[in-house]
Coordinates of C-alpha atoms and ligand atoms in Angstrom, one line a residue:
M1 CA 113.8 104.4 114.4
S2 CA 113.6 106.4 111.2
K3 CA 110.5 106.6 109.0
N4 CA 111.5 104.3 106.2
K5 CA 112.4 101.3 108.3
R6 CA 108.9 101.4 109.9
G7 CA 107.3 101.8 106.4
L8 CA 109.4 99.1 104.7
R9 CA 108.9 96.6 107.5
G10 CA 105.3 97.4 107.7
L11 CA 104.3 97.1 104.0
A12 CA 107.1 95.2 102.1
A13 CA 106.4 96.2 98.4
T14 CA 109.2 98.0 96.5
A15 CA 110.9 96.0 93.7
A16 CA 114.4 95.3 94.9
F17 CA 113.7 96.4 98.4
G18 CA 110.5 94.5 98.3
V19 CA 112.5 91.3 98.3
M20 CA 114.6 92.4 101.2
A21 CA 111.7 94.0 103.1
L22 CA 109.7 90.8 102.7
G23 CA 112.6 89.0 104.3
L24 CA 112.5 91.5 107.1
S25 CA 108.8 91.5 107.6
A26 CA 108.8 87.7 107.3
C27 CA 111.2 87.7 110.3
G28 CA 108.9 90.0 112.2
G29 CA 111.3 93.0 112.0
G30 CA 112.9 93.2 115.4
D31 CA 112.6 96.5 117.4
A32 CA 109.2 98.3 117.4
G33 CA 110.3 101.9 116.4
D34 CA 109.9 105.2 118.2
G35 CA 106.8 106.4 116.3
G36 CA 107.6 110.0 117.3
D37 CA 109.8 111.7 114.7
D38 CA 108.0 112.2 111.4
T39 CA 110.9 114.1 109.7
T40 CA 112.3 112.1 106.8
T41 CA 116.1 112.4 106.5
V42 CA 117.3 112.4 102.9
G43 CA 120.9 112.1 102.0
F44 CA 121.5 113.7 98.6
V45 CA 124.8 112.5 97.0
A46 CA 124.9 115.2 94.4
V47 CA 127.2 116.3 91.5
G48 CA 127.7 119.9 92.5
P49 CA 128.6 122.8 90.2
E50 CA 128.7 121.7 86.6
G51 CA 126.7 124.2 84.6
A52 CA 123.2 125.6 84.2
W53 CA 121.3 122.4 84.0
R54 CA 122.9 120.9 87.1
E55 CA 122.4 124.1 89.1
A56 CA 118.7 124.1 88.1
N57 CA 118.3 120.4 89.0
E58 CA 120.0 120.4 92.4
Q59 CA 118.4 123.7 93.4
N60 CA 115.0 122.2 92.5
I61 CA 115.6 119.2 94.7
Q62 CA 116.7 121.4 97.6
D63 CA 113.7 123.7 97.1
T64 CA 111.4 120.6 97.2
F65 CA 112.7 118.6 100.1
T66 CA 112.2 121.3 102.7
E67 CA 111.7 121.3 106.5
E68 CA 108.1 122.6 105.9
A69 CA 107.5 119.5 103.8
G70 CA 108.7 117.3 106.6
Y71 CA 112.2 116.7 105.3
D72 CA 115.8 117.0 106.5
L73 CA 117.7 117.1 103.2
K74 CA 121.5 116.6 103.6
Y75 CA 123.0 118.0 100.4
A76 CA 126.4 116.6 99.6
P77 CA 127.8 117.9 96.3
A78 CA 130.9 116.1 95.0
T79 CA 134.3 117.8 95.4
N80 CA 135.5 118.7 91.9
L81 CA 133.2 116.0 90.4
D82 CA 135.4 113.4 92.2
Q83 CA 133.6 110.0 92.7
K84 CA 135.6 109.2 95.9
S85 CA 134.0 112.2 97.6
Q86 CA 130.6 110.9 96.5
I87 CA 131.3 107.4 97.9
D88 CA 132.5 108.9 101.2
A89 CA 129.3 111.0 101.4
F90 CA 127.2 107.9 100.6
T91 CA 129.0 105.9 103.2
S92 CA 128.5 108.5 105.9
F93 CA 124.7 108.6 105.0
V94 CA 124.5 104.9 105.5
D95 CA 126.4 105.0 108.8
E96 CA 124.1 107.8 109.9
G97 CA 121.0 105.8 109.1
V98 CA 119.2 108.3 106.8
D99 CA 115.8 107.2 105.6
V100 CA 116.6 107.4 101.9
I101 CA 119.5 108.2 99.6
L102 CA 119.2 110.2 96.4
L103 CA 122.2 109.6 94.1
S104 CA 123.4 111.6 91.0
A105 CA 126.5 109.7 90.1
T106 CA 129.5 111.6 88.6
E107 CA 130.8 108.2 87.3
S108 CA 128.5 105.3 86.2
T109 CA 130.7 102.5 87.5
G110 CA 132.0 101.6 90.9
W111 CA 128.8 101.7 92.9
E112 CA 128.1 98.0 93.7
D113 CA 129.6 97.9 97.2
S114 CA 128.0 101.2 98.3
L115 CA 124.6 100.1 97.0
K116 CA 124.9 96.8 98.7
R117 CA 125.8 98.5 102.0
A118 CA 122.7 100.6 101.7
Q119 CA 120.6 97.6 101.0
E120 CA 122.0 95.8 104.1
A121 CA 121.1 98.9 106.1
E122 CA 117.6 98.9 104.6
I123 CA 118.1 102.3 103.1
P124 CA 116.4 102.7 99.7
V125 CA 118.5 104.4 97.0
I126 CA 116.9 106.5 94.3
L127 CA 119.0 107.5 91.3
L128 CA 118.5 111.0 90.0
D129 CA 119.3 111.8 86.3
R130 CA 122.4 109.6 86.1
G131 CA 122.3 105.8 85.7
I132 CA 124.9 103.2 86.9
E133 CA 126.7 100.5 85.0
P134 CA 126.2 97.6 85.2
D135 CA 122.6 98.6 85.6
D136 CA 121.7 96.2 88.3
T137 CA 118.1 97.2 89.2
D138 CA 118.2 95.0 92.3
L139 CA 120.6 97.4 93.9
Y140 CA 118.5 100.5 93.7
V141 CA 114.7 101.3 93.8
T142 CA 114.3 103.5 90.7
R143 CA 115.9 106.0 88.4
I144 CA 114.2 109.3 87.8
A145 CA 115.3 111.1 84.6
P146 CA 114.2 112.2 81.2
D147 CA 114.8 109.5 78.6
N148 CA 118.3 110.2 77.1
L149 CA 117.9 107.8 74.2
E150 CA 114.6 109.4 73.2
V151 CA 116.0 112.9 73.7
S152 CA 119.1 112.3 71.5
E153 CA 117.0 110.4 68.9
S154 CA 114.9 113.6 68.6
V155 CA 118.0 115.5 67.8
A156 CA 119.1 113.0 65.1
N157 CA 115.6 112.9 63.6
W158 CA 115.6 116.7 63.4
A159 CA 119.0 116.5 61.6
V160 CA 117.7 114.0 59.1
G161 CA 114.8 116.3 58.3
A162 CA 116.9 119.5 58.2
F163 CA 119.6 118.0 55.9
A164 CA 117.8 116.5 52.9
D165 CA 121.1 115.6 51.3
G166 CA 122.9 114.6 54.4
A167 CA 125.9 116.3 56.1
K168 CA 129.3 115.9 57.6
Y169 CA 129.0 116.1 61.4
F170 CA 131.0 116.3 64.6
V171 CA 129.8 115.2 68.1
L172 CA 130.8 117.2 71.2
E173 CA 130.4 114.6 74.0
G174 CA 130.1 114.9 77.8
P175 CA 132.7 113.4 80.1
A176 CA 133.7 109.8 79.4
G177 CA 132.3 107.3 81.9
V178 CA 129.0 109.2 82.5
S179 CA 125.9 107.1 81.8
V180 CA 124.0 109.9 80.0
V181 CA 126.9 110.3 77.5
N182 CA 126.7 106.7 76.5
E183 CA 122.9 106.8 76.3
R184 CA 122.9 110.0 74.1
N185 CA 125.4 108.4 71.8
E186 CA 123.2 105.3 71.6
G187 CA 120.1 107.3 70.7
W188 CA 121.9 109.4 68.1
D189 CA 123.6 106.4 66.5
K190 CA 120.3 104.5 66.4
V191 CA 119.1 107.1 63.8
M192 CA 122.4 108.2 62.3
G193 CA 124.3 105.0 62.4
G194 CA 122.6 103.5 59.3
N195 CA 122.2 106.7 57.3
A196 CA 124.8 106.8 54.6
A197 CA 124.1 110.5 53.8
F198 CA 125.6 111.5 57.1
T199 CA 129.3 111.3 57.7
K200 CA 130.8 111.5 61.2
V201 CA 134.1 113.4 60.9
G202 CA 134.8 113.1 64.6
A203 CA 133.7 113.1 68.2
Q204 CA 135.4 114.3 71.3
T205 CA 134.6 115.1 74.9
A206 CA 134.5 118.7 75.9
N207 CA 133.4 117.9 79.5
W208 CA 130.1 119.9 79.4
S209 CA 132.2 123.1 79.1
T210 CA 131.8 126.1 76.7
D211 CA 135.5 126.9 76.6
E212 CA 136.6 123.3 76.0
A213 CA 134.0 122.9 73.3
K214 CA 135.2 126.1 71.6
S215 CA 138.7 124.8 71.4
V216 CA 137.7 121.3 70.4
M217 CA 135.6 122.7 67.6
E218 CA 138.3 125.1 66.4
T219 CA 140.6 122.2 66.0
A220 CA 138.0 120.1 64.2
L221 CA 137.1 122.9 61.8
K222 CA 140.7 123.4 60.9
A223 CA 141.4 119.7 60.6
N224 CA 138.4 119.4 58.2
K225 CA 139.0 122.7 56.3
N226 CA 135.7 124.0 57.6
D227 CA 133.9 121.2 55.8
I228 CA 131.5 120.4 58.7
Q229 CA 127.8 121.3 58.3
L230 CA 126.3 119.9 61.5
V231 CA 127.4 119.7 65.2
F232 CA 125.6 117.5 67.8
A233 CA 126.5 119.0 71.2
Q234 CA 125.4 116.8 74.1
N235 CA 124.7 119.8 76.3
D236 CA 123.9 123.5 75.9
E237 CA 127.2 124.9 77.2
M238 CA 129.2 122.9 74.7
G239 CA 126.8 124.0 71.9
L240 CA 127.4 127.6 72.8
G241 CA 131.1 127.0 72.6
A242 CA 130.7 125.5 69.1
V243 CA 128.8 128.7 68.1
Q244 CA 131.9 130.8 69.1
A245 CA 134.3 128.5 67.2
V246 CA 132.1 128.7 64.1
E247 CA 132.0 132.5 64.2
D248 CA 135.7 132.7 64.8
A249 CA 136.3 130.5 61.8
G250 CA 134.4 133.2 59.7
L251 CA 131.4 130.9 59.2
K252 CA 127.8 131.6 60.0
P253 CA 126.2 129.5 62.8
G254 CA 122.7 128.4 61.7
E255 CA 123.6 128.6 58.0
D256 CA 127.1 127.3 57.2
V257 CA 127.1 125.1 60.3
R258 CA 124.0 124.1 62.2
I259 CA 124.3 123.2 65.9
A260 CA 121.9 121.2 67.9
T261 CA 122.1 120.8 71.7
I262 CA 120.5 119.0 74.7
D263 CA 119.3 120.6 78.0
G264 CA 117.0 123.5 77.0
T265 CA 118.4 126.1 79.4
K266 CA 117.7 129.8 79.0
G267 CA 121.1 130.5 77.4
A268 CA 120.5 127.9 74.7
L269 CA 116.9 129.1 74.0
E270 CA 118.2 132.7 73.7
A271 CA 120.8 131.4 71.2
L272 CA 118.1 129.6 69.3
A273 CA 115.9 132.7 69.3
A274 CA 118.9 134.5 67.7
A275 CA 119.3 131.7 65.1
Q276 CA 122.8 130.8 66.4
L277 CA 121.6 127.4 67.5
S278 CA 119.3 125.4 65.2
F279 CA 117.7 122.9 67.5
V280 CA 117.4 122.4 71.3
A281 CA 116.1 119.2 72.9
E282 CA 115.1 119.8 76.5
Y283 CA 116.4 117.5 79.3
N284 CA 114.0 118.7 82.0
P285 CA 115.8 119.2 85.3
L286 CA 112.7 120.2 87.3
F287 CA 111.7 116.8 88.8
G288 CA 111.9 117.5 92.5
E289 CA 108.2 117.0 93.0
T290 CA 108.4 113.7 91.2
A291 CA 111.3 112.6 93.4
M292 CA 109.3 113.5 96.6
E293 CA 106.3 111.5 95.4
V294 CA 108.5 108.6 94.8
V295 CA 110.2 108.9 98.2
E296 CA 106.8 108.9 99.9
K297 CA 105.7 105.8 98.0
V298 CA 108.9 104.0 98.7
L299 CA 108.8 104.8 102.4
D300 CA 105.2 103.6 102.5
G301 CA 106.3 100.3 101.0
E302 CA 104.6 100.9 97.7
D303 CA 105.9 99.6 94.3
V304 CA 107.4 102.1 91.9
E305 CA 108.5 101.7 88.3
P306 CA 112.3 100.9 88.0
Y307 CA 112.7 103.9 85.6
I308 CA 110.5 107.0 86.0
I309 CA 110.8 109.1 82.8
V310 CA 110.5 112.9 83.2
P311 CA 108.7 114.4 80.2
S312 CA 110.8 116.8 78.0
E313 CA 110.1 118.8 74.8
T314 CA 112.0 120.1 71.8
F315 CA 112.5 123.5 70.2
D316 CA 113.2 123.7 66.5
S317 CA 112.8 127.4 65.6
P318 CA 113.6 130.9 66.9
E319 CA 109.8 131.4 67.3
A320 CA 109.5 128.3 69.5
A321 CA 112.4 129.6 71.6
E322 CA 110.9 133.1 71.9
A323 CA 107.6 131.6 73.0
A324 CA 109.1 129.6 75.7
L325 CA 111.6 132.1 77.1
P326 CA 109.3 134.4 79.1
E327 CA 108.2 131.5 81.4
R328 CA 111.6 129.7 81.4
K329 CA 112.6 128.7 84.9
F330 CA 116.1 127.3 84.1
Ligands
LIG1 O1 123.4 114.4 83.4 C1 122.8 115.4 82.7 C2 123.9 116.3 82.1 O2 124.8 116.8 83.1 C3 123.4 117.6 81.4 O3 122.9 117.3 80.1 C4 124.6 118.4 81.5 O4 124.4 119.8 81.2 C5 124.9 118.2 82.9 O5 126.0 118.7 83.3

């Protein structure tokens, strides 16, 4: 019998699972377990290739849950970001009886049935980065991620400070249906929504892509006769696409149009150091250690917070970027 069932049955504490485990321990928990195998099997339902941030995050998880550390990590990246491939991987992990499932959802909706199956199989599920909607915290143990509302609020607060007389702005969004996109809009609108000095001339998805963002921004600049002073790009790759579009329009990024991004990858800090970007809010991808601590606690039946926030910082000048670049790991 795998590690978690022993831990869960033995100790009965985690929030959602606590309830279920209680039920289990209350009924004495059936078969006694093999006590031998201490390797923890982890099914990682991942997003797969999607840019610098994703690569850093998923590599960090793989570099943390190693055999030496007592883990057998089964990495299952989605096929072309397709949710069905994620649900299939999730289902096979449940059927296989892994000890714990880590989930980075490509889509926020459509997870109820899968999560219920994991619960019936007593397999704790930990969300990494992405949330689910509706956010039923009874269906998973915890979510580990930076705080998207706080991160995007920090971008909006910078903009309010940077544009004393306000500005006309455009938002480059991530893919529709992804929780972090909704959360980043919510944080931005919380600050910008009520500020009459700022005018939203448009918002459009560019799917986290530099090329798509470039073409979306080219169209937006043309449609607005270059009368856009601020761009909020929900990730670095899209921000770099906006830089290209602004330059191709004969405008100066950082002067005529100021561009702010979220992620904090090397490429964006280099563009900030070169004054092409004006503000970068980190969305720290390196939370493998935190995830492993949480897995240990959960399998030992300990309680964990329903949302574990990964600290992130911001960069508001070329100097700040230059100072951070030498040690940058992603
Ligand atoms: O979910 C986090 C987002 O996904 C990052 O901000 C983006 O770069 C990634 O692809």
